[in-house]
Structure formats: structure tokens, C-alpha cells
Tab-separated table of C-alpha atoms in Angstrom:
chain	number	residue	atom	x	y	z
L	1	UNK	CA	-26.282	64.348	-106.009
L	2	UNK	CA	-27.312	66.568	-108.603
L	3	UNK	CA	-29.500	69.424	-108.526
L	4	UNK	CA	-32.835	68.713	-110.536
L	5	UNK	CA	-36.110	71.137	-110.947
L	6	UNK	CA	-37.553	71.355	-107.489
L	7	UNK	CA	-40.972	73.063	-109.133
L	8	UNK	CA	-42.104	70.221	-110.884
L	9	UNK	CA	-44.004	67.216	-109.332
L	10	UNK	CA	-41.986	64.700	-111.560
L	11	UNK	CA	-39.237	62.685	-109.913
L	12	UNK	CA	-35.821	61.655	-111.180
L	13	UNK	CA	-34.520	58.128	-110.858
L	14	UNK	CA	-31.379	58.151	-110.883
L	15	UNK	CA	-30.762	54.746	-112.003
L	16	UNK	CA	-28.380	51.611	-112.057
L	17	UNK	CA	-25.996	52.185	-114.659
L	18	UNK	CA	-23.199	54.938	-114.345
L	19	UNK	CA	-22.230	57.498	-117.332
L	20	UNK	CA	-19.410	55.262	-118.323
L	21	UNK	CA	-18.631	52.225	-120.782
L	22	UNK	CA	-18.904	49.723	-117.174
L	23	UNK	CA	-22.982	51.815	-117.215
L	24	UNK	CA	-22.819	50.328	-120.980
L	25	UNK	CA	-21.740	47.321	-120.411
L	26	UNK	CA	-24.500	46.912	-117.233
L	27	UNK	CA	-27.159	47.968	-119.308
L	28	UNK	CA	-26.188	44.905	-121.973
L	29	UNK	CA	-26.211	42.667	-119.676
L	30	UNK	CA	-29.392	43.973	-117.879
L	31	UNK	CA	-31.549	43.551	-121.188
L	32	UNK	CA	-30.010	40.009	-122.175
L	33	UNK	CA	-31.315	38.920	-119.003
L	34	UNK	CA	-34.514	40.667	-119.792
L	35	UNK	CA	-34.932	38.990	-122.266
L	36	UNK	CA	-34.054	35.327	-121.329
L	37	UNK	CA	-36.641	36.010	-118.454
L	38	UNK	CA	-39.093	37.166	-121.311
L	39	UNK	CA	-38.681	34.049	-123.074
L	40	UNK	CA	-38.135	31.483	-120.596
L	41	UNK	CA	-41.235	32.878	-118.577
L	42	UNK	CA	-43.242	32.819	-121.698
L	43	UNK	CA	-42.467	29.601	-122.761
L	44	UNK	CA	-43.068	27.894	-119.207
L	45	UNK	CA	-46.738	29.469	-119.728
L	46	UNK	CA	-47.187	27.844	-122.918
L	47	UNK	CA	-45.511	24.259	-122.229
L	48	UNK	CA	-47.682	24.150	-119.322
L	49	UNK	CA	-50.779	24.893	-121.068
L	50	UNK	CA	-50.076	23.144	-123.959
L	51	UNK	CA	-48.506	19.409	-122.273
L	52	UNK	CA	-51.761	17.644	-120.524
L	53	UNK	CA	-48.912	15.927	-118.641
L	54	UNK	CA	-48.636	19.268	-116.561
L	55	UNK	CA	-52.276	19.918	-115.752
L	56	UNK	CA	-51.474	19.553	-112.032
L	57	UNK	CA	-51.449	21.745	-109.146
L	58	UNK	CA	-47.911	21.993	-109.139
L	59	UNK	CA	-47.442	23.396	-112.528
L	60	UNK	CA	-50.631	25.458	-112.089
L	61	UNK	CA	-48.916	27.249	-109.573
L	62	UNK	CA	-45.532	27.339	-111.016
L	63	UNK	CA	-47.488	29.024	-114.355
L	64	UNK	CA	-48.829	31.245	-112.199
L	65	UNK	CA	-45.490	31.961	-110.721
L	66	UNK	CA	-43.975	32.377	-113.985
L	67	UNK	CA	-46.772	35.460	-114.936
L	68	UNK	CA	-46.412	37.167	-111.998
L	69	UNK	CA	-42.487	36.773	-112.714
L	70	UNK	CA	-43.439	38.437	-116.282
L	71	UNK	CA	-44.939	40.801	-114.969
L	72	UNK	CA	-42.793	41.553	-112.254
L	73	UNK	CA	-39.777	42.646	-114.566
L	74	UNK	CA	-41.716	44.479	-117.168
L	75	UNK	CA	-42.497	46.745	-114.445
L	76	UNK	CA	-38.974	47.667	-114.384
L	77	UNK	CA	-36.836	46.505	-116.745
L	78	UNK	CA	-38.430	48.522	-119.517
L	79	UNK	CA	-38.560	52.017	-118.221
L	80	UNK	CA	-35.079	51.507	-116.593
L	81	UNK	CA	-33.402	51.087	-120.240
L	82	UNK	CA	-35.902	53.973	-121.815
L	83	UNK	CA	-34.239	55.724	-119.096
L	84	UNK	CA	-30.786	55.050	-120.074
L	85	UNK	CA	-31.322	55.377	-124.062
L	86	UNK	CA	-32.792	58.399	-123.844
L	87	UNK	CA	-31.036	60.293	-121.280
L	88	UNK	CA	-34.698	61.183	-119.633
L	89	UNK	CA	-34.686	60.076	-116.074
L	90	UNK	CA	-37.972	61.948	-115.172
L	91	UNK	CA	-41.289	59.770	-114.136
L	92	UNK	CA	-44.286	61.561	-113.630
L	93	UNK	CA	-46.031	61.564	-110.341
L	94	UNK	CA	-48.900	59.554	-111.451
L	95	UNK	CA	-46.290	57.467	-113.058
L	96	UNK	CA	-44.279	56.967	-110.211
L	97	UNK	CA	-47.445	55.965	-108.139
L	98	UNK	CA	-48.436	53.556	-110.725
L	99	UNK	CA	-45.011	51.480	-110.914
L	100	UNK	CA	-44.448	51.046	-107.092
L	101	UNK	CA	-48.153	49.598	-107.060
L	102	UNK	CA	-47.620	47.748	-109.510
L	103	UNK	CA	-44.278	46.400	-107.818
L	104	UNK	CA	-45.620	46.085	-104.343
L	105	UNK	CA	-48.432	44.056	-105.707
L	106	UNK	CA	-46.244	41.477	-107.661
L	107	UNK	CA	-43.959	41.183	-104.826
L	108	UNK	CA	-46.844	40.587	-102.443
L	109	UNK	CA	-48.429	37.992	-104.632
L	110	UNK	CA	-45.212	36.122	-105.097
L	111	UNK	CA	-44.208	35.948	-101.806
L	112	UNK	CA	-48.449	34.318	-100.979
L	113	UNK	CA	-47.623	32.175	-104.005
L	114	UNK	CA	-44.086	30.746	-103.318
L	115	UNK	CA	-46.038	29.740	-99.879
L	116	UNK	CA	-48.880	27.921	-101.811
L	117	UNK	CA	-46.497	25.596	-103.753
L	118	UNK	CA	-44.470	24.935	-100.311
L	119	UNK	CA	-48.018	24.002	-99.224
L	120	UNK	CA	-48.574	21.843	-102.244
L	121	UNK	CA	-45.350	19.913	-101.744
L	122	UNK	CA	-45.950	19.605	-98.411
L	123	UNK	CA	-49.844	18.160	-98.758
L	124	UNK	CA	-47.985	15.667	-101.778
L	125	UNK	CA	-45.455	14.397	-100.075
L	126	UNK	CA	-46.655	14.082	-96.303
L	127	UNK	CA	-50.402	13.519	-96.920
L	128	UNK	CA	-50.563	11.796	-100.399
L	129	UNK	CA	-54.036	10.227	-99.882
L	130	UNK	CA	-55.192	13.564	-98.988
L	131	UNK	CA	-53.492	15.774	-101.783
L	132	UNK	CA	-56.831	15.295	-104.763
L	133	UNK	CA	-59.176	17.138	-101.805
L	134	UNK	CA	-56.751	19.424	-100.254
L	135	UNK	CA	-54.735	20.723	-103.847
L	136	UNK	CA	-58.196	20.821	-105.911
L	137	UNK	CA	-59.173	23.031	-108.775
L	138	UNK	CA	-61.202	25.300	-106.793
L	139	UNK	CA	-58.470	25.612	-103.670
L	140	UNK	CA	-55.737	26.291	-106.141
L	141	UNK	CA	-58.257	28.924	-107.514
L	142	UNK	CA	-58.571	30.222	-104.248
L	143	UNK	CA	-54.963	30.110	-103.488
L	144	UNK	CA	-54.157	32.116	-107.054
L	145	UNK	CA	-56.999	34.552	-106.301
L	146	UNK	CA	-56.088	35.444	-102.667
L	147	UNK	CA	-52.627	36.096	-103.738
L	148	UNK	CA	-53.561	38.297	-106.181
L	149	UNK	CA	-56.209	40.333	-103.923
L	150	UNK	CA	-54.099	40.374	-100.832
L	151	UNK	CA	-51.339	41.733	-102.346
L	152	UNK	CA	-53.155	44.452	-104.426
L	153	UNK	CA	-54.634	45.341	-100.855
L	154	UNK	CA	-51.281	45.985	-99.476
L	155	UNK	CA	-49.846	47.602	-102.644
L	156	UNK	CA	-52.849	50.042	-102.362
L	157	UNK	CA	-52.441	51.495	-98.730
L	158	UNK	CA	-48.436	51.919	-99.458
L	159	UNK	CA	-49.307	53.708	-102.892
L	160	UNK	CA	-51.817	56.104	-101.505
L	161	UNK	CA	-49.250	56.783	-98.693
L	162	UNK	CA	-46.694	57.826	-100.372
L	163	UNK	CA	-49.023	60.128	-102.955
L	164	UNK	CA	-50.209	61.593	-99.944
L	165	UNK	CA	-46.903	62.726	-98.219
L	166	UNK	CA	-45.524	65.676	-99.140
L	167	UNK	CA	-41.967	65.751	-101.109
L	168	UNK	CA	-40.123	69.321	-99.910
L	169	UNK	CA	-36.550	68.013	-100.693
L	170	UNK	CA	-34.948	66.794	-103.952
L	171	UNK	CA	-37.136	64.581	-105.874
L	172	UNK	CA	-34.269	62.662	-106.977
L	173	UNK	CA	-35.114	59.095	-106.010
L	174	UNK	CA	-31.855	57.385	-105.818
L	175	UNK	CA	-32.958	53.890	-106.997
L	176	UNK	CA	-33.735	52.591	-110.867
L	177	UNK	CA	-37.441	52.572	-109.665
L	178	UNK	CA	-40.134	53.888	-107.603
L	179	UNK	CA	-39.245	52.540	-104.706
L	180	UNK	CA	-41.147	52.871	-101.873
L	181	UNK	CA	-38.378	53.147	-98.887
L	182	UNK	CA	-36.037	55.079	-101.536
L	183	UNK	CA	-38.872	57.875	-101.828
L	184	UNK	CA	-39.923	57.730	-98.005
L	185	UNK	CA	-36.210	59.181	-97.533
L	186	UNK	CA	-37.482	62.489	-99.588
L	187	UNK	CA	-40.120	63.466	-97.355
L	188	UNK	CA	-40.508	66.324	-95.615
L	189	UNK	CA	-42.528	65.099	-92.535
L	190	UNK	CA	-42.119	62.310	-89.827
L	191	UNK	CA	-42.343	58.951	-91.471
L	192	UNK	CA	-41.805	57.073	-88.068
L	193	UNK	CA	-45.482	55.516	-88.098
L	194	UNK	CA	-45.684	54.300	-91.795
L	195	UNK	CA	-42.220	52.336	-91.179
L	196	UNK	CA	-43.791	50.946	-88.715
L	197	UNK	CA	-46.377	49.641	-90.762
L	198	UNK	CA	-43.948	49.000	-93.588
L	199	UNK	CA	-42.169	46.282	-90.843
L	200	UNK	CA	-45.653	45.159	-90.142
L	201	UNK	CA	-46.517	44.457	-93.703
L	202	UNK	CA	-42.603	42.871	-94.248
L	203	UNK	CA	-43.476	40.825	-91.424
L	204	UNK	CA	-47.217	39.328	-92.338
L	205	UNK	CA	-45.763	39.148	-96.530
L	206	UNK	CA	-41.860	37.635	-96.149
L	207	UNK	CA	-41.037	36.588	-92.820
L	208	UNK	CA	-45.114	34.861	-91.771
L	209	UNK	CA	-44.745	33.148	-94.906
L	210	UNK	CA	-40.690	32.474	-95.397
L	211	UNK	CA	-41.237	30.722	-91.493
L	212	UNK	CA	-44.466	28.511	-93.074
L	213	UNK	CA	-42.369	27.391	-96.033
L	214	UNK	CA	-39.187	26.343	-93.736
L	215	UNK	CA	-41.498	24.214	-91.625
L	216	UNK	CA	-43.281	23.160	-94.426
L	217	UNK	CA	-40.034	21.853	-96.060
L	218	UNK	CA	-38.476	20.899	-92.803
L	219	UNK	CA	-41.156	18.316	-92.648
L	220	UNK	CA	-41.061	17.178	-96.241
L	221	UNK	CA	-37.474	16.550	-96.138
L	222	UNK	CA	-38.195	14.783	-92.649
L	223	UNK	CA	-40.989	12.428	-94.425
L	224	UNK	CA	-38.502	12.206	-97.605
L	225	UNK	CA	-35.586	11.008	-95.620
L	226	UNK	CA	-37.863	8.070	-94.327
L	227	UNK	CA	-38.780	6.775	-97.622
L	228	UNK	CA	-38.167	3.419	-98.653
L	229	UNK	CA	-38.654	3.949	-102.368
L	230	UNK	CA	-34.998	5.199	-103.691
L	231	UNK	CA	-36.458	6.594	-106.686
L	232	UNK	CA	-39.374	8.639	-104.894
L	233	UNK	CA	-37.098	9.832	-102.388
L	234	UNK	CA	-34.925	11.873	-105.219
L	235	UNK	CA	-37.717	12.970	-107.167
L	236	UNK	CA	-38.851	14.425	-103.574
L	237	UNK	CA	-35.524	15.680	-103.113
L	238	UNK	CA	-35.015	17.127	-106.533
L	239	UNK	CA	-38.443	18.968	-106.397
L	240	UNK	CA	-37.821	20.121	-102.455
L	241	UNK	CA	-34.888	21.732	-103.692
L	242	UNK	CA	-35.753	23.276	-106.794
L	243	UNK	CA	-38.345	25.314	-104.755
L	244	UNK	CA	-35.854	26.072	-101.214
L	245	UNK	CA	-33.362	27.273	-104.552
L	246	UNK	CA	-36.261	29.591	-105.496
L	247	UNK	CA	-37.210	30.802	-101.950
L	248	UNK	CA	-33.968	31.218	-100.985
L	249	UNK	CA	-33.139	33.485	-104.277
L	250	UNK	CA	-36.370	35.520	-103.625
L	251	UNK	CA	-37.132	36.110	-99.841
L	252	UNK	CA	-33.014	36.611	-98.662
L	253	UNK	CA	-32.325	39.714	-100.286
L	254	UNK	CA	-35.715	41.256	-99.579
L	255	UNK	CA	-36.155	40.143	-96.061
L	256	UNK	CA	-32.459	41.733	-95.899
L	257	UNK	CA	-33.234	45.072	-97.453
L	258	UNK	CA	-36.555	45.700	-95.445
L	259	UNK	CA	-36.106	44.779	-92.096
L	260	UNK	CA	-33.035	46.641	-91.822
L	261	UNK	CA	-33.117	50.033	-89.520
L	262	UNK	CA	-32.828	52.951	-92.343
L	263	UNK	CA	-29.246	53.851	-90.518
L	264	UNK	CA	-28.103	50.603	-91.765
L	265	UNK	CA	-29.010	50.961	-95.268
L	266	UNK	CA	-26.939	52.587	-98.092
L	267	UNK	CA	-28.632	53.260	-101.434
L	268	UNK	CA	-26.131	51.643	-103.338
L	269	UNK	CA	-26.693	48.235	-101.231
L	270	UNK	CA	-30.537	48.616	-101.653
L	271	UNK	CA	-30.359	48.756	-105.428
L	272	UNK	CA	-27.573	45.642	-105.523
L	273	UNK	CA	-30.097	43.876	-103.736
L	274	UNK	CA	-32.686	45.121	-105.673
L	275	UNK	CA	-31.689	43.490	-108.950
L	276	UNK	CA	-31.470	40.173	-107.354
L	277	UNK	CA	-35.517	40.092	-106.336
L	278	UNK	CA	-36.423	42.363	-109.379
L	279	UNK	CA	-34.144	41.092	-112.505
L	280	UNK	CA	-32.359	37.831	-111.885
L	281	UNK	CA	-35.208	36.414	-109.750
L	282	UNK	CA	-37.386	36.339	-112.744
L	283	UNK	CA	-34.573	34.838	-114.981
L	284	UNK	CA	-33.201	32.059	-112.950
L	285	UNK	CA	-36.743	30.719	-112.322
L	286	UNK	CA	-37.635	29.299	-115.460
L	287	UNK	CA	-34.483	27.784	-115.559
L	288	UNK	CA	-34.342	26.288	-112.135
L	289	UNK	CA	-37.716	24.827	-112.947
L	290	UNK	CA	-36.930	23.032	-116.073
L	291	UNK	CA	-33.622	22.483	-116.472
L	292	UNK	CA	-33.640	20.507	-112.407
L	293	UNK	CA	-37.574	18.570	-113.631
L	294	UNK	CA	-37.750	16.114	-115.588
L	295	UNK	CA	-40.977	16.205	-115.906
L	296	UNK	CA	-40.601	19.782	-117.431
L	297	UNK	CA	-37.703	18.542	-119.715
L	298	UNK	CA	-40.274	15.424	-121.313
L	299	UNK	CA	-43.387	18.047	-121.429
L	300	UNK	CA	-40.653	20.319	-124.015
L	301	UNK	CA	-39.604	17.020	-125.694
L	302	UNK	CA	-43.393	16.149	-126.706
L	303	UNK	CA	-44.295	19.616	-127.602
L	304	UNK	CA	-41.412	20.013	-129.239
L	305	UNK	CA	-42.439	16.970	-131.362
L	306	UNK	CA	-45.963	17.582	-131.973
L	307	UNK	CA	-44.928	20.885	-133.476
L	308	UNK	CA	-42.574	19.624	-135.733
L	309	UNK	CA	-44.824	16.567	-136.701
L	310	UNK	CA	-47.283	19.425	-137.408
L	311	UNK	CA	-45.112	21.254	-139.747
L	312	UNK	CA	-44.010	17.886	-141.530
């Protein structure tokens, strides 16, 4: 590893992409995908604000999903390539602090979130008569909401921690973020209790809510495989799967990275891992959603012809 400054309180991220044409060629590829998560993220907003067809719970959720995805990888994507273009690898302290809240937030709320639409499908398809009371405005409100708090919460006590502990080795941080495990490695006292917490809080945010969704969906696909209706029973199956593809895409690598022992983990593992939850996570969504719904597909259609009718 190289030597940096150890008098300043910046830190050094030493990044994704090596010093070669293969780091060129990453870093391509990284900001195409940037970008198809910009726009198909953006334009699931939209089509589900602008198609009365998708006023539901459902596609509340899922445009809720779709900002947090947003959000998610303009947290990183952004300061990662700045990084790379300009050969300036430094983040601030304060900087630092404000990306890994920022990220622990985002990945708190999605996890809550991803188990609110399990919920939803679950209340649909098992308790139909039920589904106006239990997936109102005000609980998905509530459901939105408590992601969003919760998660901020959690995001809060880790980002105070780790502007708290003090940093008497390198401040290289061998990850293409602030990372919060990648930066516990730096510190010069015993971190023993907080990774303790750290599995606490991987337990109550991934594995609490990645065991609700399995039962959830074990019971859906239960209720689904004792349909009579042919037709309901794909559309159940199609939408069932769309969301295990999701869950599965998002909670694997994460559940892998952090509830590994830290003499298990290598940091070029953690950051493979890392792009999966962090860049292609928030790429392959939109297109999951859309291109496997039909319902998503005819909401583009119409939209897509009221514009042009518009223009005519």
C-alpha cells in the first residue's frame, strides 16, 4: 500500500479501478451503468406518477424503491469517477462522515422497504379482501416514513462512531468509498464492541427482514400454487419473482460481506461485492421491474402516446 500524508485528517480511497487500460476500461463500464440506473430510475418515477393505472401500493413502493435506488448510487458513483479523472483520491473527514451516512441510511431504508412490498404481495395475494385496509394510503405512508427514519437512526450512531475513533495508522481506506468496516480496520483502538453492534444492526436490517420476506413469499407461492385461475396464478408468479430476483440481488452479497468474521474478509472481495449492492443493484432494478410487468410495459405504451399525441 502506498505511503500517503499521515498529518492530515483527510483519507485516501483507494478505489476500484487499477492504473491500467483494464482501470479504463472498468471505469467505462462503471459510468454506462451509471447512467442506465440514472435513467431507468428516473423514468420509473415519472411513469409512475404520470400513468393513473399505477397509483397503487405496489408501484408506490416500487417508486419509492426506485429514489432511494437514485440516491443510493449518486452517493458513490460520482465521487468514485471524480476520483479517477482527476487523480485526487483524498475525501475530507467531514466528507468521509457524510458519504457513509448517507450510504448506511439508503441501505437501511432499502432493506425496511424491500420488506414492505414482500408485505404488500403477501396482504394481495393471501388476504385479497383485506388488502384496501391493510395496504392504505396512510400505512404505505407509514411504511415509507419508518424506513426512512429507522434507517437514518442507524446510519447516525455508525457515523458518529467512526468520527469519534481515533485513526493512528494509514488513512488509506482500501475501498472506492467510505466504508464503514473498511475504515474500522484503520483504527488505533479495540473495535471488538462496535462489531458487535455492527452484527446486531446486520442482524435487525438484512437477516430480521430477509427471514420476513422468505416466509412472506413462501406463503404466497403456497396460496399461488393453489389457484384455480391459470391466468392469476402467473401474474402471481411473475410478480413473486420479479421481487425474490430483487431480494436475492440485494440482501446476498451484503448479508455475505457483513456477517463474515473480519479474518475471513479480503478487501478485494469486499469491494467485488460491493459493486453488486452499490452499482448494479440500482441498474438491474428498473429493468427487472418493467421489462418482467406488464402492467409497467402498458403504463410506458400510454404515456408514451399521450406525449406524442401532445406534440402532434
Amino acid at each position: 500500500m502506498e505511503n500517503y500524508n499521515q498529518t492530515s485528517t483527510d483519507f485516501i480511497l483507494l478505489g476500484l479501478f487499477p492504473p491500467s487500460r483494464i482501470g479504463l476500461l472498468l471505469f467505462i463500464v462503471i459510468v454506462l451503468i451509471f447512467l442506465m440506473a440514472l435513467f431507468g430510475n428516473l423514468s420509473m418515477i415519472l411513469l409512475i406518477s404520470l400513468d393513473t393505472h399505477l397509483h397503487t401500493p405496489m408501484y408506490f413502493l416500487l417508486s419509492q424503491l426506485s429514489l432511494i435506488d437514485l440516491s443510493y448510487i449518486s452517493t458513490i458513483v460520482p465521487k468514485m469517477a471524480s476520483d479517477f479523472l482527476h487523480g485526487n483520491k483524498s475525501i475530507s473527514f467531514t466528507g468521509c462522515g457524510i458519504q457513509s451516512f448517507f450510504f448506511l441510511a439508503l441501505g437501511g431504508a432499502e432493506a425496511l422497504l424491500l420488506a414492505s412490498m414482500a408485505y404488500d404481495r403477501y396482504i394481495a395475494v393471501c388476504f385479497p379482501l383485506h388488502y384496501p385496509i391493510c395496504m392504505s394510503k396512510r400505512v404505505c405512508a407509514l411504511m415509507v416514513t419508518g424506513s426512512w427514519i429507522i434507517g437514518s437512526i442507524n446510519a447516525c450512531a455508525h457515523t458518529v462512531y467512526i468520527l469519534h475513533i481515533p485513526y493512528c495508522r494509514s488513512r488509506a481506506i482500501n475501498h472506492f468509498f467510505c466504508d464503514v468496516p473498511a475504515m474500522v480496520t484503520l483504527a488505533c483502538t479495540d473495535t471488538w464492541v462496535y462489531e458487535g453492534t455492527v452484527f446486531l444492526s446486520t442482524t435487525i436490517f438484512l437477516v430480521f427482514p430477509f427471514i420476513g420476506i422468505s416466509c412472506s413469499y413462501g406463503r404466497v407461492l403456497l396460496a399461488v400454487y393453489r389457484m384455480k385461475s391459470a391466468e392469476g396464478r402467473k401474474k402471481a408468479y411473475l410478480t413473486c419473482s420479479t421481487h425474490l430476483t430483487v431480494v436475492t440481488f440485494y440482501y446476498a452479497p451484503f448479508l455475505y460481506t457483513n456477517l463474515r468474521p473480519r479474518s475471513l474478509r479480503s478487501p478485494t472481495e469486499d469491494k467485488v461485492l460491493a459493486v453488486f449492492y452499490t452499482i448494479l443493484t440500482p441498474m438491474l432494478n428498473p429493468i427487472i421491474y418493467s421489462l418482467r410487468n406488464k402492467e409497467v410495459m402498458g403504463a410506458l405504451t400510454r404515456v408514451s402516446q399521450r406525449i406524442c399525441s401532445v406534440k402532434i
